[in-house]
Short mmCIF file of N, CA, C and O in Angstrom, two decimals:
data_model
loop_
_atom_site.label_atom_id
_atom_site.label_comp_id
_atom_site.label_asym_id
_atom_site.label_seq_id
_atom_site.Cartn_x
_atom_site.Cartn_y
_atom_site.Cartn_z
N UNK A 30 36.85 50.19 3.80
CA UNK A 30 37.64 48.97 3.94
C UNK A 30 37.97 48.69 5.40
O UNK A 30 37.98 47.54 5.82
N UNK A 31 38.21 49.75 6.19
CA UNK A 31 38.54 49.54 7.60
C UNK A 31 37.40 48.87 8.35
O UNK A 31 37.63 48.14 9.28
N UNK A 32 36.17 49.14 7.94
CA UNK A 32 35.02 48.54 8.61
C UNK A 32 34.93 47.04 8.35
O UNK A 32 34.48 46.28 9.18
N UNK A 33 35.36 46.61 7.19
CA UNK A 33 35.24 45.20 6.84
C UNK A 33 36.40 44.35 7.35
O UNK A 33 36.27 43.15 7.46
N UNK A 34 37.52 44.96 7.67
CA UNK A 34 38.70 44.21 8.10
C UNK A 34 38.43 43.36 9.34
O UNK A 34 38.77 42.18 9.37
N UNK A 35 37.79 43.91 10.41
CA UNK A 35 37.52 43.04 11.57
C UNK A 35 36.60 41.87 11.22
O UNK A 35 36.79 40.77 11.72
N UNK A 36 35.61 42.09 10.37
CA UNK A 36 34.71 41.02 9.97
C UNK A 36 35.45 39.95 9.19
O UNK A 36 35.29 38.76 9.45
N UNK A 37 36.30 40.35 8.26
CA UNK A 37 37.09 39.40 7.47
C UNK A 37 38.01 38.60 8.38
O UNK A 37 38.13 37.39 8.27
N UNK A 38 38.65 39.28 9.33
CA UNK A 38 39.55 38.60 10.28
C UNK A 38 38.75 37.60 11.12
O UNK A 38 39.17 36.47 11.32
N UNK A 39 37.58 38.02 11.62
CA UNK A 39 36.73 37.14 12.41
C UNK A 39 36.34 35.89 11.63
O UNK A 39 36.45 34.78 12.13
N UNK A 40 35.88 36.07 10.40
CA UNK A 40 35.48 34.93 9.58
C UNK A 40 36.65 34.01 9.28
O UNK A 40 36.51 32.80 9.32
N UNK A 41 37.80 34.56 9.00
CA UNK A 41 38.97 33.74 8.69
C UNK A 41 39.39 32.92 9.90
O UNK A 41 39.69 31.73 9.80
N UNK A 42 39.41 33.54 11.08
CA UNK A 42 39.81 32.83 12.29
C UNK A 42 38.81 31.74 12.65
O UNK A 42 39.19 30.63 13.01
N UNK A 43 37.53 32.04 12.55
CA UNK A 43 36.53 31.05 12.91
C UNK A 43 36.48 29.90 11.93
O UNK A 43 36.23 28.78 12.31
N UNK A 44 36.71 30.14 10.67
CA UNK A 44 36.70 29.04 9.72
C UNK A 44 37.90 28.13 9.92
O UNK A 44 37.85 26.96 9.59
N UNK A 45 38.98 28.65 10.49
CA UNK A 45 40.16 27.82 10.74
C UNK A 45 39.90 26.77 11.81
O UNK A 45 40.55 25.75 11.84
N UNK A 46 38.94 27.03 12.70
CA UNK A 46 38.66 26.09 13.77
C UNK A 46 37.57 25.09 13.44
O UNK A 46 37.38 24.14 14.16
N UNK A 47 36.84 25.31 12.37
CA UNK A 47 35.77 24.38 11.99
C UNK A 47 36.38 23.04 11.62
O UNK A 47 37.35 22.98 10.88
N UNK A 48 35.82 21.97 12.16
CA UNK A 48 36.38 20.65 11.89
C UNK A 48 35.45 19.77 11.08
O UNK A 48 35.73 18.61 10.89
N UNK A 49 34.33 20.30 10.65
CA UNK A 49 33.46 19.51 9.79
C UNK A 49 33.38 20.17 8.43
O UNK A 49 33.50 21.37 8.30
N UNK A 50 33.24 19.36 7.41
CA UNK A 50 33.14 19.90 6.07
C UNK A 50 32.11 19.12 5.28
O UNK A 50 31.64 18.07 5.71
N UNK A 51 31.78 19.66 4.13
CA UNK A 51 30.81 19.00 3.26
C UNK A 51 31.41 17.69 2.77
O UNK A 51 32.57 17.62 2.41
N UNK A 52 30.61 16.66 2.75
CA UNK A 52 31.06 15.32 2.39
C UNK A 52 31.36 15.20 0.90
O UNK A 52 30.63 15.70 0.06
N UNK A 53 32.45 14.52 0.60
CA UNK A 53 32.72 14.03 -0.75
C UNK A 53 33.40 12.67 -0.59
O UNK A 53 34.17 12.46 0.36
N UNK A 54 33.12 11.76 -1.48
CA UNK A 54 33.70 10.42 -1.39
C UNK A 54 35.22 10.48 -1.44
O UNK A 54 35.89 9.79 -0.68
N UNK A 55 35.76 11.34 -2.29
CA UNK A 55 37.21 11.46 -2.42
C UNK A 55 37.85 11.95 -1.12
O UNK A 55 38.86 11.40 -0.68
N UNK A 56 37.26 12.98 -0.51
CA UNK A 56 37.82 13.51 0.73
C UNK A 56 37.69 12.47 1.85
O UNK A 56 38.63 12.29 2.64
N UNK A 57 36.57 11.77 1.90
CA UNK A 57 36.38 10.74 2.91
C UNK A 57 37.44 9.65 2.76
O UNK A 57 38.06 9.24 3.72
N UNK A 58 37.62 9.15 1.54
CA UNK A 58 38.59 8.08 1.31
C UNK A 58 40.00 8.50 1.68
O UNK A 58 40.75 7.73 2.27
N UNK A 59 40.36 9.74 1.37
CA UNK A 59 41.70 10.23 1.72
C UNK A 59 41.86 10.32 3.24
O UNK A 59 42.88 9.88 3.79
N UNK A 60 40.86 10.85 3.93
CA UNK A 60 40.96 11.02 5.38
C UNK A 60 40.81 9.70 6.13
O UNK A 60 41.39 9.53 7.19
N UNK A 61 40.03 8.79 5.61
CA UNK A 61 39.80 7.53 6.34
C UNK A 61 41.01 6.62 6.35
O UNK A 61 41.08 5.69 7.15
N UNK A 62 41.97 6.87 5.49
CA UNK A 62 43.19 6.06 5.46
C UNK A 62 44.17 6.46 6.56
O UNK A 62 45.11 5.73 6.85
N UNK A 63 43.95 7.63 7.15
CA UNK A 63 44.85 8.09 8.20
C UNK A 63 44.43 7.49 9.54
O UNK A 63 43.40 6.83 9.66
N UNK A 64 45.23 7.74 10.56
CA UNK A 64 44.92 7.24 11.90
C UNK A 64 43.89 8.10 12.61
O UNK A 64 43.40 7.75 13.67
N UNK A 65 43.53 9.23 12.02
CA UNK A 65 42.58 10.17 12.61
C UNK A 65 41.16 9.62 12.47
O UNK A 65 40.77 9.20 11.38
N UNK A 66 40.39 9.60 13.55
CA UNK A 66 39.00 9.16 13.43
C UNK A 66 38.21 10.07 12.49
O UNK A 66 38.46 11.28 12.43
N UNK A 67 37.28 9.50 11.77
CA UNK A 67 36.44 10.24 10.82
C UNK A 67 34.98 10.02 11.21
O UNK A 67 34.54 8.89 11.36
N UNK A 68 34.26 11.12 11.36
CA UNK A 68 32.85 11.09 11.72
C UNK A 68 32.06 11.58 10.52
O UNK A 68 32.35 12.64 9.97
N UNK A 69 31.05 10.81 10.11
CA UNK A 69 30.18 11.22 9.01
C UNK A 69 28.76 11.28 9.53
O UNK A 69 28.22 10.27 9.99
N UNK A 70 28.17 12.47 9.47
CA UNK A 70 26.78 12.65 9.87
C UNK A 70 25.90 12.71 8.63
O UNK A 70 26.12 13.56 7.77
N UNK A 71 24.93 11.81 8.53
CA UNK A 71 24.02 11.77 7.38
C UNK A 71 22.73 12.48 7.77
O UNK A 71 22.03 12.04 8.68
N UNK A 72 22.43 13.57 7.06
CA UNK A 72 21.29 14.40 7.41
C UNK A 72 20.45 14.73 6.20
O UNK A 72 20.95 14.76 5.07
N UNK A 73 19.17 14.99 6.44
CA UNK A 73 18.23 15.36 5.40
C UNK A 73 17.50 16.62 5.83
O UNK A 73 17.17 16.78 7.01
N UNK A 74 17.24 17.50 4.88
CA UNK A 74 16.52 18.74 5.19
C UNK A 74 15.10 18.47 5.66
O UNK A 74 14.52 19.29 6.37
N UNK A 75 14.51 17.35 5.27
CA UNK A 75 13.13 17.04 5.65
C UNK A 75 13.02 16.24 6.94
O UNK A 75 11.93 15.89 7.37
N UNK A 76 14.14 15.97 7.59
CA UNK A 76 14.19 15.14 8.80
C UNK A 76 14.14 16.03 10.04
O UNK A 76 15.01 16.88 10.24
N UNK A 77 13.13 15.81 10.87
CA UNK A 77 12.97 16.60 12.09
C UNK A 77 14.12 16.45 13.07
O UNK A 77 14.64 17.44 13.58
N UNK A 78 14.53 15.22 13.36
CA UNK A 78 15.62 15.02 14.32
C UNK A 78 16.96 15.52 13.77
O UNK A 78 17.83 15.94 14.53
N UNK A 79 17.10 15.51 12.45
CA UNK A 79 18.34 16.00 11.82
C UNK A 79 18.53 17.49 12.09
O UNK A 79 19.66 17.97 12.22
N UNK A 80 17.42 18.22 12.18
CA UNK A 80 17.49 19.66 12.40
C UNK A 80 18.04 20.00 13.77
O UNK A 80 18.56 21.08 13.99
N UNK A 81 17.98 19.07 14.70
CA UNK A 81 18.55 19.24 16.03
C UNK A 81 19.93 18.59 16.09
O UNK A 81 20.89 19.16 16.61
N UNK A 82 20.04 17.39 15.53
CA UNK A 82 21.29 16.64 15.61
C UNK A 82 22.44 17.31 14.87
O UNK A 82 23.56 17.38 15.39
N UNK A 83 22.20 17.79 13.67
CA UNK A 83 23.27 18.35 12.84
C UNK A 83 23.98 19.52 13.52
O UNK A 83 25.21 19.50 13.64
N UNK A 84 23.27 20.56 14.00
CA UNK A 84 24.00 21.65 14.65
C UNK A 84 24.70 21.21 15.93
O UNK A 84 25.77 21.72 16.26
N UNK A 85 24.10 20.26 16.66
CA UNK A 85 24.76 19.76 17.87
C UNK A 85 26.04 19.01 17.52
O UNK A 85 27.07 19.17 18.19
N UNK A 86 26.01 18.20 16.48
CA UNK A 86 27.21 17.49 16.05
C UNK A 86 28.27 18.47 15.56
O UNK A 86 29.45 18.35 15.93
N UNK A 87 27.88 19.43 14.75
CA UNK A 87 28.83 20.42 14.26
C UNK A 87 29.48 21.19 15.41
O UNK A 87 30.69 21.43 15.41
N UNK A 88 28.68 21.53 16.41
CA UNK A 88 29.20 22.23 17.58
C UNK A 88 30.19 21.35 18.36
O UNK A 88 31.25 21.82 18.78
N UNK A 89 29.85 20.10 18.55
CA UNK A 89 30.74 19.17 19.26
C UNK A 89 32.08 19.02 18.55
O UNK A 89 33.13 19.00 19.18
N UNK A 90 32.03 18.92 17.23
CA UNK A 90 33.27 18.72 16.47
C UNK A 90 34.19 19.94 16.52
O UNK A 90 35.35 19.84 16.15
N UNK A 91 33.68 21.05 17.02
CA UNK A 91 34.50 22.24 17.19
C UNK A 91 35.10 22.33 18.59
O UNK A 91 35.94 23.19 18.84
N UNK A 92 34.69 21.46 19.48
CA UNK A 92 35.22 21.47 20.84
C UNK A 92 36.65 20.94 20.86
O UNK A 92 37.02 20.09 20.05
N UNK A 93 37.42 21.42 21.80
CA UNK A 93 38.82 21.06 21.91
C UNK A 93 39.02 19.55 22.08
O UNK A 93 39.97 18.98 21.55
N UNK A 94 38.11 18.87 22.77
CA UNK A 94 38.27 17.43 22.99
C UNK A 94 38.12 16.62 21.70
O UNK A 94 38.52 15.46 21.65
N UNK A 95 37.57 17.23 20.65
CA UNK A 95 37.40 16.53 19.38
C UNK A 95 38.24 17.17 18.27
O UNK A 95 37.98 16.94 17.09
N UNK A 96 39.25 17.92 18.64
CA UNK A 96 40.05 18.66 17.66
C UNK A 96 40.80 17.74 16.69
O UNK A 96 41.11 18.15 15.58
N UNK A 97 41.07 16.52 17.07
CA UNK A 97 41.82 15.60 16.20
C UNK A 97 40.93 14.71 15.35
O UNK A 97 41.39 13.74 14.78
N UNK A 98 39.66 15.04 15.27
CA UNK A 98 38.70 14.26 14.49
C UNK A 98 38.38 15.00 13.21
O UNK A 98 38.24 16.21 13.22
N UNK A 99 38.24 14.26 12.16
CA UNK A 99 37.78 14.84 10.90
C UNK A 99 36.29 14.57 10.80
O UNK A 99 35.86 13.44 10.97
N UNK A 100 35.50 15.60 10.57
CA UNK A 100 34.06 15.45 10.49
C UNK A 100 33.51 15.84 9.14
O UNK A 100 33.99 16.79 8.52
N UNK A 101 32.52 15.11 8.69
CA UNK A 101 31.83 15.40 7.43
C UNK A 101 30.33 15.45 7.68
O UNK A 101 29.80 14.62 8.39
N UNK A 102 29.68 16.40 7.04
CA UNK A 102 28.22 16.46 7.03
C UNK A 102 27.79 16.00 5.64
O UNK A 102 28.15 16.62 4.64
N UNK A 103 27.06 14.90 5.58
CA UNK A 103 26.67 14.30 4.31
C UNK A 103 25.17 14.41 4.10
O UNK A 103 24.39 14.05 4.98
N UNK A 104 24.78 14.89 2.94
CA UNK A 104 23.37 14.95 2.58
C UNK A 104 22.90 13.53 2.33
O UNK A 104 23.45 12.82 1.50
N UNK A 105 21.88 13.10 3.06
CA UNK A 105 21.41 11.73 2.98
C UNK A 105 21.00 11.36 1.55
O UNK A 105 21.42 10.31 1.03
N UNK A 106 20.21 12.19 0.92
CA UNK A 106 19.73 11.90 -0.42
C UNK A 106 20.87 11.91 -1.45
O UNK A 106 20.87 11.14 -2.40
N UNK A 107 21.85 12.76 -1.27
CA UNK A 107 22.93 12.92 -2.25
C UNK A 107 24.07 11.92 -2.12
O UNK A 107 25.00 11.94 -2.92
N UNK A 108 24.00 11.04 -1.12
CA UNK A 108 25.10 10.09 -0.90
C UNK A 108 24.63 8.65 -1.02
O UNK A 108 25.22 7.75 -0.41
N UNK A 109 23.63 8.42 -1.81
CA UNK A 109 23.03 7.09 -1.94
C UNK A 109 24.05 6.02 -2.31
O UNK A 109 24.10 4.95 -1.68
N UNK A 110 24.87 6.27 -3.31
CA UNK A 110 25.87 5.27 -3.73
C UNK A 110 26.85 4.96 -2.61
O UNK A 110 27.18 3.80 -2.35
N UNK A 111 27.34 6.00 -1.93
CA UNK A 111 28.29 5.80 -0.83
C UNK A 111 27.63 5.03 0.31
O UNK A 111 28.19 4.07 0.83
N UNK A 112 26.42 5.44 0.71
CA UNK A 112 25.73 4.79 1.82
C UNK A 112 25.51 3.31 1.55
O UNK A 112 25.67 2.48 2.43
N UNK A 113 25.16 2.97 0.32
CA UNK A 113 24.91 1.58 -0.03
C UNK A 113 26.19 0.77 -0.14
O UNK A 113 26.17 -0.45 -0.01
N UNK A 114 27.32 1.45 -0.35
CA UNK A 114 28.59 0.74 -0.50
C UNK A 114 29.21 0.32 0.83
O UNK A 114 30.14 -0.49 0.86
N UNK A 115 28.71 0.84 1.93
CA UNK A 115 29.24 0.48 3.24
C UNK A 115 28.88 -0.97 3.57
O UNK A 115 27.87 -1.48 3.10
N UNK A 116 29.70 -1.63 4.39
CA UNK A 116 29.42 -3.01 4.79
C UNK A 116 28.02 -3.12 5.40
O UNK A 116 27.31 -4.07 5.16
N UNK A 117 27.66 -2.13 6.20
CA UNK A 117 26.32 -2.05 6.76
C UNK A 117 25.74 -0.73 6.23
O UNK A 117 26.08 0.34 6.75
N UNK A 118 24.90 -0.78 5.22
CA UNK A 118 24.40 0.46 4.60
C UNK A 118 23.65 1.36 5.59
O UNK A 118 23.03 0.88 6.53
N UNK A 119 23.74 2.66 5.36
CA UNK A 119 22.99 3.63 6.15
C UNK A 119 21.63 3.76 5.48
O UNK A 119 21.53 4.14 4.32
N UNK A 120 20.57 3.43 6.21
CA UNK A 120 19.23 3.36 5.63
C UNK A 120 18.32 4.52 6.03
O UNK A 120 17.22 4.62 5.52
N UNK A 121 18.79 5.36 6.96
CA UNK A 121 17.95 6.48 7.37
C UNK A 121 18.79 7.69 7.75
O UNK A 121 19.93 7.54 8.21
N UNK A 122 18.22 8.88 7.57
CA UNK A 122 18.95 10.08 8.00
C UNK A 122 19.02 10.12 9.52
O UNK A 122 18.44 9.27 10.20
N UNK A 123 19.71 11.10 10.04
CA UNK A 123 19.95 11.26 11.46
C UNK A 123 20.82 10.12 11.98
O UNK A 123 20.66 9.64 13.09
N UNK A 124 21.75 9.68 11.12
CA UNK A 124 22.69 8.62 11.47
C UNK A 124 24.11 9.18 11.40
O UNK A 124 24.47 9.87 10.46
N UNK A 125 24.89 8.86 12.41
CA UNK A 125 26.29 9.27 12.48
C UNK A 125 27.12 7.99 12.48
O UNK A 125 26.87 7.08 13.29
N UNK A 126 28.10 7.91 11.59
CA UNK A 126 28.97 6.74 11.52
C UNK A 126 30.39 7.20 11.83
O UNK A 126 30.87 8.19 11.27
N UNK A 127 31.06 6.47 12.72
CA UNK A 127 32.44 6.79 13.11
C UNK A 127 33.36 5.72 12.56
O UNK A 127 33.12 4.53 12.75
N UNK A 128 34.42 6.17 11.89
CA UNK A 128 35.41 5.29 11.28
C UNK A 128 36.77 5.53 11.91
O UNK A 128 37.11 6.66 12.25
N UNK A 129 37.54 4.47 12.04
CA UNK A 129 38.95 4.57 12.43
C UNK A 129 39.73 3.65 11.50
O UNK A 129 39.35 2.50 11.31
N UNK A 130 40.78 4.19 10.91
CA UNK A 130 41.62 3.44 9.98
C UNK A 130 40.79 2.77 8.89
O UNK A 130 41.05 1.63 8.50
N UNK A 131 39.75 3.47 8.42
CA UNK A 131 38.94 2.97 7.32
C UNK A 131 37.83 2.00 7.70
O UNK A 131 37.03 1.64 6.86
N UNK A 132 37.76 1.61 8.96
CA UNK A 132 36.73 0.66 9.40
C UNK A 132 35.73 1.34 10.32
O UNK A 132 36.10 2.16 11.16
N UNK A 133 34.48 0.95 10.18
CA UNK A 133 33.44 1.49 11.05
C UNK A 133 33.63 0.95 12.46
O UNK A 133 33.77 -0.25 12.67
N UNK A 134 33.62 1.87 13.45
CA UNK A 134 33.75 1.46 14.85
C UNK A 134 32.49 1.73 15.65
O UNK A 134 32.31 1.17 16.72
N UNK A 135 31.61 2.60 15.13
CA UNK A 135 30.37 2.89 15.85
C UNK A 135 29.37 3.56 14.93
O UNK A 135 29.74 4.14 13.90
N UNK A 136 28.12 3.46 15.35
CA UNK A 136 27.02 4.07 14.59
C UNK A 136 26.01 4.60 15.60
O UNK A 136 25.65 3.90 16.54
N UNK A 137 25.56 5.82 15.38
CA UNK A 137 24.61 6.48 16.27
C UNK A 137 23.43 6.91 15.41
O UNK A 137 23.62 7.59 14.41
N UNK A 138 22.22 6.52 15.78
CA UNK A 138 21.04 6.89 14.99
C UNK A 138 20.00 7.56 15.88
O UNK A 138 19.66 7.05 16.94
N UNK A 139 19.51 8.70 15.40
CA UNK A 139 18.40 9.38 16.06
C UNK A 139 18.71 10.13 17.33
O UNK A 139 17.83 10.74 17.91
N UNK A 140 19.94 10.10 17.81
CA UNK A 140 20.30 10.79 19.05
C UNK A 140 20.48 12.27 18.74
O UNK A 140 21.23 12.64 17.84
N UNK A 141 19.78 13.12 19.49
CA UNK A 141 19.88 14.56 19.25
C UNK A 141 20.46 15.32 20.43
O UNK A 141 20.97 16.42 20.26
N UNK A 142 20.41 14.76 21.63
CA UNK A 142 20.90 15.43 22.83
C UNK A 142 22.42 15.61 22.74
O UNK A 142 23.16 14.65 22.53
N UNK A 143 22.86 16.84 22.90
CA UNK A 143 24.29 17.16 22.74
C UNK A 143 25.18 16.40 23.73
O UNK A 143 26.23 15.89 23.36
N UNK A 144 24.78 16.33 24.99
CA UNK A 144 25.59 15.62 25.98
C UNK A 144 25.66 14.13 25.69
O UNK A 144 26.71 13.50 25.84
N UNK A 145 24.56 13.56 25.26
CA UNK A 145 24.55 12.14 24.91
C UNK A 145 25.41 11.88 23.67
O UNK A 145 26.17 10.91 23.62
N UNK A 146 25.32 12.78 22.68
CA UNK A 146 26.18 12.66 21.50
C UNK A 146 27.65 12.74 21.88
O UNK A 146 28.47 11.97 21.38
N UNK A 147 27.99 13.67 22.78
CA UNK A 147 29.37 13.82 23.22
C UNK A 147 29.88 12.52 23.83
O UNK A 147 30.97 12.04 23.48
N UNK A 148 29.10 11.92 24.72
CA UNK A 148 29.50 10.68 25.38
C UNK A 148 29.66 9.55 24.37
O UNK A 148 30.65 8.81 24.41
N UNK A 149 28.71 9.41 23.46
CA UNK A 149 28.79 8.35 22.45
C UNK A 149 30.00 8.54 21.54
O UNK A 149 30.70 7.57 21.20
N UNK A 150 30.28 9.78 21.14
CA UNK A 150 31.46 10.04 20.31
C UNK A 150 32.75 9.72 21.06
O UNK A 150 33.65 9.08 20.52
N UNK A 151 32.83 10.17 22.30
CA UNK A 151 34.03 9.89 23.11
C UNK A 151 34.25 8.39 23.25
O UNK A 151 35.39 7.91 23.12
N UNK A 152 33.20 7.64 23.54
CA UNK A 152 33.31 6.19 23.70
C UNK A 152 33.75 5.53 22.39
O UNK A 152 34.59 4.63 22.38
N UNK A 153 33.17 5.96 21.29
CA UNK A 153 33.51 5.37 19.98
C UNK A 153 34.95 5.65 19.60
O UNK A 153 35.65 4.78 19.10
N UNK A 154 35.39 6.84 19.86
CA UNK A 154 36.75 7.24 19.45
C UNK A 154 37.81 6.59 20.34
O UNK A 154 38.91 6.30 19.88
N UNK A 155 37.46 6.32 21.59
CA UNK A 155 38.44 5.70 22.49
C UNK A 155 38.59 4.20 22.26
O UNK A 155 39.51 3.59 22.80
N UNK A 156 37.70 3.61 21.44
CA UNK A 156 37.84 2.18 21.13
C UNK A 156 39.12 1.94 20.34
O UNK A 156 39.52 2.74 19.53
N UNK A 157 39.74 0.78 20.58
CA UNK A 157 40.96 0.44 19.84
C UNK A 157 40.63 -0.19 18.52
O UNK A 157 39.83 -0.88 18.23
#
């Protein structure tokens, strides 16, 4: 048991800092009503750019500058009803949509470079 205690402590502490979670319509609706910006990344396992974009987005959402953002990773194929219900439907994977107070404020498609994603997220979140 003593050998597993440091591992358990490490996992518990690191999961406390993760700011992205698996997408659900209910969780999105609850979080989007708050003043906290909400980022939804739509990804597909068969998408080449998604394989680079998703880990970069997840890493960014763990940075201190994005600590007040709620992030969701959404499976593109599994969120068809939600994607179609948006005012501007999401038609392809590798798309990130940023919401503030329930309204879309920005959309990023196909960008995989971490520094470029950081800048685009910062600009979107700073919009009034």
